[in-house]
Amino acid sequence: MAGVGRIGVALLVLVLGAGAGQGTATAEAPAPAPFETWTGSWEAAPSGTAAAHPGASFRNVVRLSVGGDAVRVRLTNRLGTAPLRLDTVTVALRGTGPDAVPGSMRTATFGGSGTATVPAGEDLVTDAVPLAVPDAADLLVTVHTPGDSGPATYHRAAGQTNYRAPSGNWAADSDGAAYTTTTTSWYYVTGVDVLDAPAAGSVVAFGDSLTDGNGSTRDANRRWPDRLAERLAALPPYRRLGVLNAGISGNRLLRDDTGPSALARLDADALSRSGVRVLIVMEGINDIKGTPNATDPEAFETAYRALVTRAHAHGIRVIGATLTPYGGNSAYTAAREAVRQRVNALIRAGGPFDAVVDFDAAVRDPEQPQRIRPAYDSGDHLHFNDAGLRALADTVDLTKLT
């Protein structure tokens, strides 16, 4: 069994009587319930809604960070407006494209039932699904919706090719031939936990498009949290962590925009996830450059302190990341750059956070520090290419995570 393992059944031997001629007797104590340790292995934070496709089967491809003896899936209707009916949810190891590895297809249940209804505004977690998964596995999570349940909660910018069978319940088919349509969003699925992972918990990367992976190569899993997972995989189990990517492209710290604000979604996307030990926060650049733009660094400090206070109440450490450059981007102005510098100064001072990772210093151009190094620039002077995202991940001091 991978990782921590379950506690075996204990046998208590009682010696009754002590004098000469007295016999002994044994009695079995009630067996304790098995100890189950669930660890968050993958996440996509809900970012909005899209048109539903009644009767369709959505096959989502998700890359786990750590493996385990079983999985459970978190389905979401958090941004929906009507109850979401699910009549089949399956999980399988991915072969190629939408095809499953033969023999790995499993049907998920909800309290023992194969169907479920997720109320509007809520998530629902499946029962444990008996499927052993390795580290860095590609998992297929397929959802069939039999009728029109209103707008579908999704994560728009997946950076991953996913699949849809336009009509019919093909969720349990290992053969992906029915999945004739592709999408670059994740539908209805927001998390995967694994049982008894070789890890000490999980870390949540909490941010915007820079964390979501805009600019990275599609289908290559080169977002900076993916690279962080690779680095953590080399550690012994007692120091390893699953990695959860709670980035939303366009997200803001101080107000709702694309998805709820960081303050509004903190509990659902970070604090309530399985096994979370530490949170890395890189939020705020969209507040500075967006419309309306935030100009008061004290508002950022107040928000950061609120995030940290709430995380500490759950026993979670918080690492603050400095905001990276965007000189040359169409939204750049000297006044907004001054705000970014002041916000970074308060982050570097460490006031709100338990530790700091200086992403800005890692990727800025030494000759023009308001800009990204050319070798790291995706082309829009805001988002990073694969090399830049790798540089962010390699800046994280792993000793501060564990």
XYZ file of C-alpha atoms in Angstrom:
402
model
C 0.000 0.000 0.000
C 1.411 3.410 -0.947
C 2.426 5.971 1.642
C 1.094 6.158 5.145
C -0.982 2.922 5.066
C -4.020 2.046 7.122
C -3.918 1.058 10.748
C -4.351 -2.686 11.053
C -6.874 -4.406 13.276
C -5.640 -4.537 16.867
C -5.986 -7.594 19.129
C -6.008 -6.899 22.848
C -5.039 -9.824 25.083
C -6.321 -9.586 28.628
C -4.818 -11.792 31.307
C -7.469 -12.533 33.883
C -6.471 -13.898 37.285
C -3.031 -14.192 38.750
C -2.960 -16.801 41.522
C -1.845 -20.452 41.424
C -4.503 -22.697 40.003
C -6.289 -19.813 38.363
C -6.707 -19.968 34.582
C -6.258 -17.208 32.032
C -8.701 -15.954 29.457
C -8.376 -13.769 26.401
C -10.831 -11.288 24.942
C -10.792 -9.420 21.655
C -11.311 -5.672 21.865
C -13.539 -4.108 19.207
C -11.543 -3.533 16.040
C -10.886 0.186 15.421
C -12.104 1.678 12.192
C -9.433 1.855 9.485
C -7.588 5.169 9.482
C -7.988 6.832 6.098
C -5.778 9.710 5.005
C -7.043 11.706 2.034
C -4.717 14.087 0.225
C -5.598 16.648 -2.421
C -3.868 15.648 -5.663
C -5.492 17.900 -8.304
C -7.696 20.977 -8.436
C -9.315 23.352 -10.910
C -11.116 26.254 -9.257
C -14.528 27.122 -10.758
C -14.121 30.282 -12.836
C -17.555 30.778 -14.377
C -20.368 29.092 -16.282
C -20.889 27.942 -19.830
C -23.891 26.727 -21.762
C -24.993 23.279 -20.669
C -25.140 20.391 -23.143
C -28.059 18.258 -21.914
C -27.514 14.586 -22.567
C -23.801 15.017 -23.301
C -20.887 13.163 -21.723
C -17.883 15.279 -20.717
C -14.530 13.491 -20.432
C -12.050 15.614 -18.455
C -8.313 14.881 -18.475
C -6.625 15.770 -15.178
C -2.979 15.313 -14.153
C -2.623 14.109 -10.563
C 0.341 15.282 -8.507
C 0.558 12.347 -6.084
C -0.876 8.839 -6.334
C -2.688 6.612 -3.875
C -4.751 3.470 -3.275
C -8.113 4.980 -4.256
C -9.581 8.262 -5.473
C -12.576 10.434 -4.805
C -13.792 13.260 -7.025
C -15.280 16.637 -6.146
C -18.015 17.666 -8.598
C -19.217 21.242 -8.691
C -22.393 23.204 -9.298
C -21.063 26.118 -7.308
C -21.835 28.782 -9.891
C -24.941 27.099 -11.299
C -28.492 28.353 -10.905
C -30.422 25.068 -10.809
C -29.872 21.593 -9.313
C -27.319 19.597 -11.332
C -28.442 16.033 -12.132
C -25.673 13.469 -12.555
C -26.645 9.995 -13.688
C -23.134 8.612 -14.293
C -19.676 9.677 -13.133
C -16.658 7.507 -13.949
C -12.919 7.590 -13.392
C -10.205 5.738 -15.290
C -6.526 5.898 -16.030
C -5.962 7.578 -19.369
C -4.481 5.727 -22.301
C -4.277 8.119 -25.246
C -6.696 10.863 -26.194
C -10.109 10.063 -24.673
C -9.354 6.321 -24.415
C -9.054 4.684 -20.990
C -6.471 2.112 -20.011
C -8.258 -1.241 -20.409
C -9.525 -2.585 -17.100
C -9.205 0.723 -15.246
C -12.728 2.111 -15.742
C -14.638 2.584 -12.464
C -18.089 4.019 -11.740
C -18.249 6.481 -8.873
C -21.077 6.445 -6.335
C -22.588 8.968 -3.970
C -23.604 7.455 -0.646
C -23.800 4.143 -2.480
C -25.983 5.454 -5.307
C -24.850 5.772 -8.903
C -26.830 8.987 -9.393
C -26.817 12.295 -7.572
C -28.193 15.817 -7.613
C -25.866 18.698 -6.706
C -27.738 21.742 -5.377
C -27.007 25.100 -6.969
C -24.123 26.826 -5.211
C -22.591 23.614 -3.870
C -19.994 20.913 -4.502
C -20.435 17.177 -3.949
C -17.751 14.563 -3.265
C -18.041 10.971 -4.491
C -17.518 7.914 -2.363
C -14.061 6.364 -2.445
C -13.420 4.754 -5.830
C -11.164 1.661 -5.622
C -8.609 2.577 -8.273
C -4.892 2.650 -7.482
C -3.211 5.552 -9.259
C 0.507 6.340 -9.599
C 2.144 9.720 -9.120
C 1.726 12.096 -12.082
C -1.043 9.946 -13.565
C -3.467 11.284 -16.171
C -6.960 10.508 -14.916
C -10.140 10.599 -16.973
C -13.120 11.991 -15.059
C -16.272 11.602 -17.125
C -19.635 13.150 -16.281
C -22.963 12.472 -17.993
C -25.801 14.938 -17.436
C -29.168 13.504 -18.543
C -31.101 16.760 -18.798
C -30.854 20.530 -18.770
C -29.567 21.587 -15.362
C -28.896 25.168 -16.350
C -25.505 26.845 -16.811
C -22.556 24.475 -16.328
C -19.922 25.401 -13.770
C -16.529 25.061 -15.400
C -12.881 26.103 -15.332
C -12.446 27.956 -18.589
C -8.665 28.091 -19.181
C -7.646 24.479 -18.673
C -4.605 24.490 -20.946
C -5.626 20.889 -21.564
C -7.583 19.191 -24.349
C -10.725 17.582 -22.971
C -13.498 15.707 -24.756
C -17.264 15.679 -25.201
C -19.630 13.086 -26.622
C -22.454 15.343 -27.895
C -25.263 12.934 -26.992
C -25.687 9.700 -25.130
C -24.318 8.220 -21.926
C -20.818 7.108 -22.899
C -19.320 7.712 -19.468
C -18.463 4.053 -18.799
C -17.001 3.381 -22.252
C -13.268 2.745 -22.209
C -13.188 3.353 -25.950
C -13.259 7.086 -26.589
C -14.664 6.912 -30.117
C -17.902 8.656 -29.112
C -15.963 11.717 -27.893
C -15.932 13.572 -31.183
C -15.779 17.133 -29.844
C -12.918 18.762 -27.939
C -12.831 21.615 -25.449
C -10.067 23.413 -23.592
C -12.138 23.783 -20.404
C -12.834 21.442 -17.492
C -16.572 20.848 -16.913
C -18.178 20.023 -13.554
C -15.020 18.648 -11.923
C -13.107 20.737 -9.388
C -10.910 18.316 -7.435
C -9.473 14.846 -6.994
C -8.249 13.384 -3.690
C -6.195 10.228 -3.307
C -6.173 7.768 -0.413
C -3.011 7.057 1.583
C -0.681 9.001 -0.679
C 3.081 8.920 -0.012
C 2.846 12.517 1.145
C 2.440 14.661 4.237
C -0.463 16.724 2.902
C -0.960 19.233 0.120
C -0.022 22.772 -0.911
C -2.431 25.132 -2.678
C -1.131 27.543 -5.317
C -3.667 30.363 -5.064
C -3.627 32.974 -7.787
C -4.660 34.278 -11.187
C -3.680 33.509 -14.804
C 0.022 33.395 -13.910
C -0.776 30.404 -11.684
C -3.477 29.062 -14.000
C -0.758 28.655 -16.634
C -1.644 31.113 -19.404
C 1.267 31.160 -21.822
C 2.353 27.582 -21.138
C 2.320 24.834 -23.753
C -1.091 23.194 -23.997
C -1.318 19.542 -22.913
C 2.242 19.627 -21.561
C 1.551 20.340 -17.846
C 4.149 23.101 -17.605
C 2.359 25.518 -15.304
C 4.513 26.541 -12.366
C 2.490 24.386 -9.896
C 3.144 21.387 -12.205
C 6.871 22.020 -11.993
C 6.547 22.438 -8.209
C 4.938 18.979 -8.075
C 7.907 17.560 -10.000
C 10.325 19.043 -7.474
C 8.338 17.750 -4.515
C 8.212 14.266 -6.042
C 11.940 13.905 -5.396
C 11.497 14.348 -1.640
C 10.927 11.546 0.872
C 7.242 10.884 1.653
C 7.296 12.677 5.004
C 8.237 15.906 3.181
C 6.237 15.489 -0.019
C 3.042 17.387 -0.717
C 0.292 17.065 -3.290
C -0.070 20.230 -5.350
C -3.427 21.920 -5.971
C -3.668 24.648 -8.609
C -6.295 27.168 -7.520
C -5.390 29.743 -10.163
C -8.153 31.467 -12.123
C -7.309 33.558 -15.170
C -8.523 37.104 -14.600
C -9.025 36.621 -10.870
C -8.634 39.511 -8.438
C -7.749 39.863 -4.804
C -10.079 42.699 -3.856
C -13.207 42.280 -5.999
C -15.117 39.739 -8.063
C -14.169 39.633 -11.723
C -13.413 36.333 -13.427
C -14.632 34.048 -10.692
C -15.252 35.193 -7.143
C -12.524 37.329 -5.557
C -9.687 35.670 -3.679
C -11.290 36.656 -0.390
C -14.673 35.224 -1.434
C -13.369 31.882 -2.713
C -10.661 31.175 -0.132
C -12.639 28.607 1.853
C -14.007 26.657 -1.118
C -10.824 26.675 -3.207
C -8.167 26.376 -0.513
C -9.029 25.984 3.154
C -11.565 23.175 2.719
C -9.423 21.048 0.390
C -8.051 17.754 1.672
C -4.814 17.720 3.645
C -3.837 21.343 3.025
C -0.750 22.346 5.001
C 0.434 25.477 3.209
C -0.892 28.135 0.838
C 1.164 30.107 -1.715
C -0.616 33.356 -2.589
C 0.164 35.334 -5.754
C -2.845 37.598 -6.233
C -3.138 41.287 -6.979
C -1.757 42.144 -10.423
C -5.254 42.210 -11.942
C -6.360 44.630 -9.242
C -3.489 46.945 -10.189
C -3.878 46.814 -13.971
C -7.606 46.110 -14.283
C -10.608 48.394 -14.535
C -11.267 49.882 -12.086
C -7.716 49.645 -10.860
C -6.705 49.556 -7.196
C -4.285 52.266 -6.136
C -4.043 51.918 -2.344
C -1.393 49.436 -1.132
C -3.022 49.427 2.299
C -6.076 47.731 0.794
C -3.788 44.925 -0.422
C -2.192 44.568 2.999
C -5.606 44.407 4.687
C -6.739 41.706 2.259
C -3.539 39.690 2.643
C -3.836 39.823 6.422
C -7.446 38.632 6.204
C -6.375 35.659 4.049
C -3.602 34.759 6.479
C -5.819 35.051 9.555
C -8.422 32.742 8.033
C -5.773 30.237 6.932
C -4.140 30.221 10.370
C -7.514 29.360 11.907
C -7.247 26.083 9.943
C -3.615 25.504 10.907
C -2.403 26.422 7.399
C 0.816 28.387 6.795
C 0.793 31.104 4.133
C 3.627 32.086 1.812
C 3.280 35.404 0.014
C 4.622 35.752 -3.533
C 5.703 39.096 -4.952
C 3.851 40.406 -8.006
C 5.740 39.959 -11.250
C 6.510 42.638 -13.874
C 4.313 43.557 -16.822
C 6.117 46.497 -18.440
C 5.352 46.623 -22.159
C 1.864 45.198 -21.685
C -0.989 47.382 -22.921
C -2.253 47.870 -19.369
C 1.094 49.137 -18.044
C 1.461 52.686 -16.731
C 4.101 54.282 -14.540
C 1.491 55.019 -11.863
C 0.390 51.386 -11.731
C 4.011 50.254 -11.608
C 4.498 52.443 -8.529
C 1.615 50.617 -6.843
C 3.129 47.231 -7.728
C 6.458 48.256 -6.244
C 4.812 49.404 -3.012
C 2.775 46.190 -2.738
C 5.924 44.130 -3.302
C 7.729 46.116 -0.639
C 5.106 45.215 1.957
C 5.180 41.545 0.852
C 8.987 41.418 1.097
C 8.797 42.963 4.549
C 6.978 39.769 5.526
C 4.357 41.519 7.609
C 1.235 39.596 6.588
C 2.882 36.278 5.685
C 4.691 33.382 7.352
C 7.298 33.357 4.558
C 7.945 35.048 1.227
C 8.906 33.813 -2.258
C 10.287 36.578 -4.477
C 8.881 35.715 -7.905
C 9.506 39.279 -9.097
C 13.250 39.040 -8.467
C 13.412 35.660 -10.217
C 11.933 36.767 -13.541
C 12.499 40.513 -13.966
C 14.882 41.860 -16.578
C 17.974 43.215 -14.767
C 18.268 45.984 -17.362
C 14.568 46.932 -17.221
C 13.156 45.638 -13.920
C 9.635 46.726 -14.809
C 9.731 44.077 -17.560
C 9.961 40.282 -17.691
C 13.234 38.816 -18.941
C 12.833 38.314 -22.709
C 13.700 34.613 -22.363
C 10.709 34.168 -20.030
C 8.133 36.297 -21.871
C 5.233 34.537 -23.627
C 4.933 37.555 -25.917
C 2.348 39.714 -24.155
C 4.826 41.009 -21.531
C 2.590 39.743 -18.713
C 2.385 35.956 -18.923
C 5.290 33.538 -18.903
C 6.396 30.895 -21.340
C 7.408 27.438 -20.134
C 10.894 28.614 -19.143
C 9.509 31.503 -17.121
C 6.998 29.296 -15.315
C 9.783 26.856 -14.494
C 11.822 29.728 -13.065
C 8.917 30.664 -10.771
C 8.578 27.120 -9.447
C 12.321 26.714 -8.962
C 12.344 29.858 -6.806
C 10.146 28.227 -4.140
C 12.205 27.123 -1.140
C 10.879 23.646 -0.439
C 11.987 23.810 3.193
C 9.409 26.575 3.716
C 6.650 24.260 2.539
C 7.306 21.482 5.031
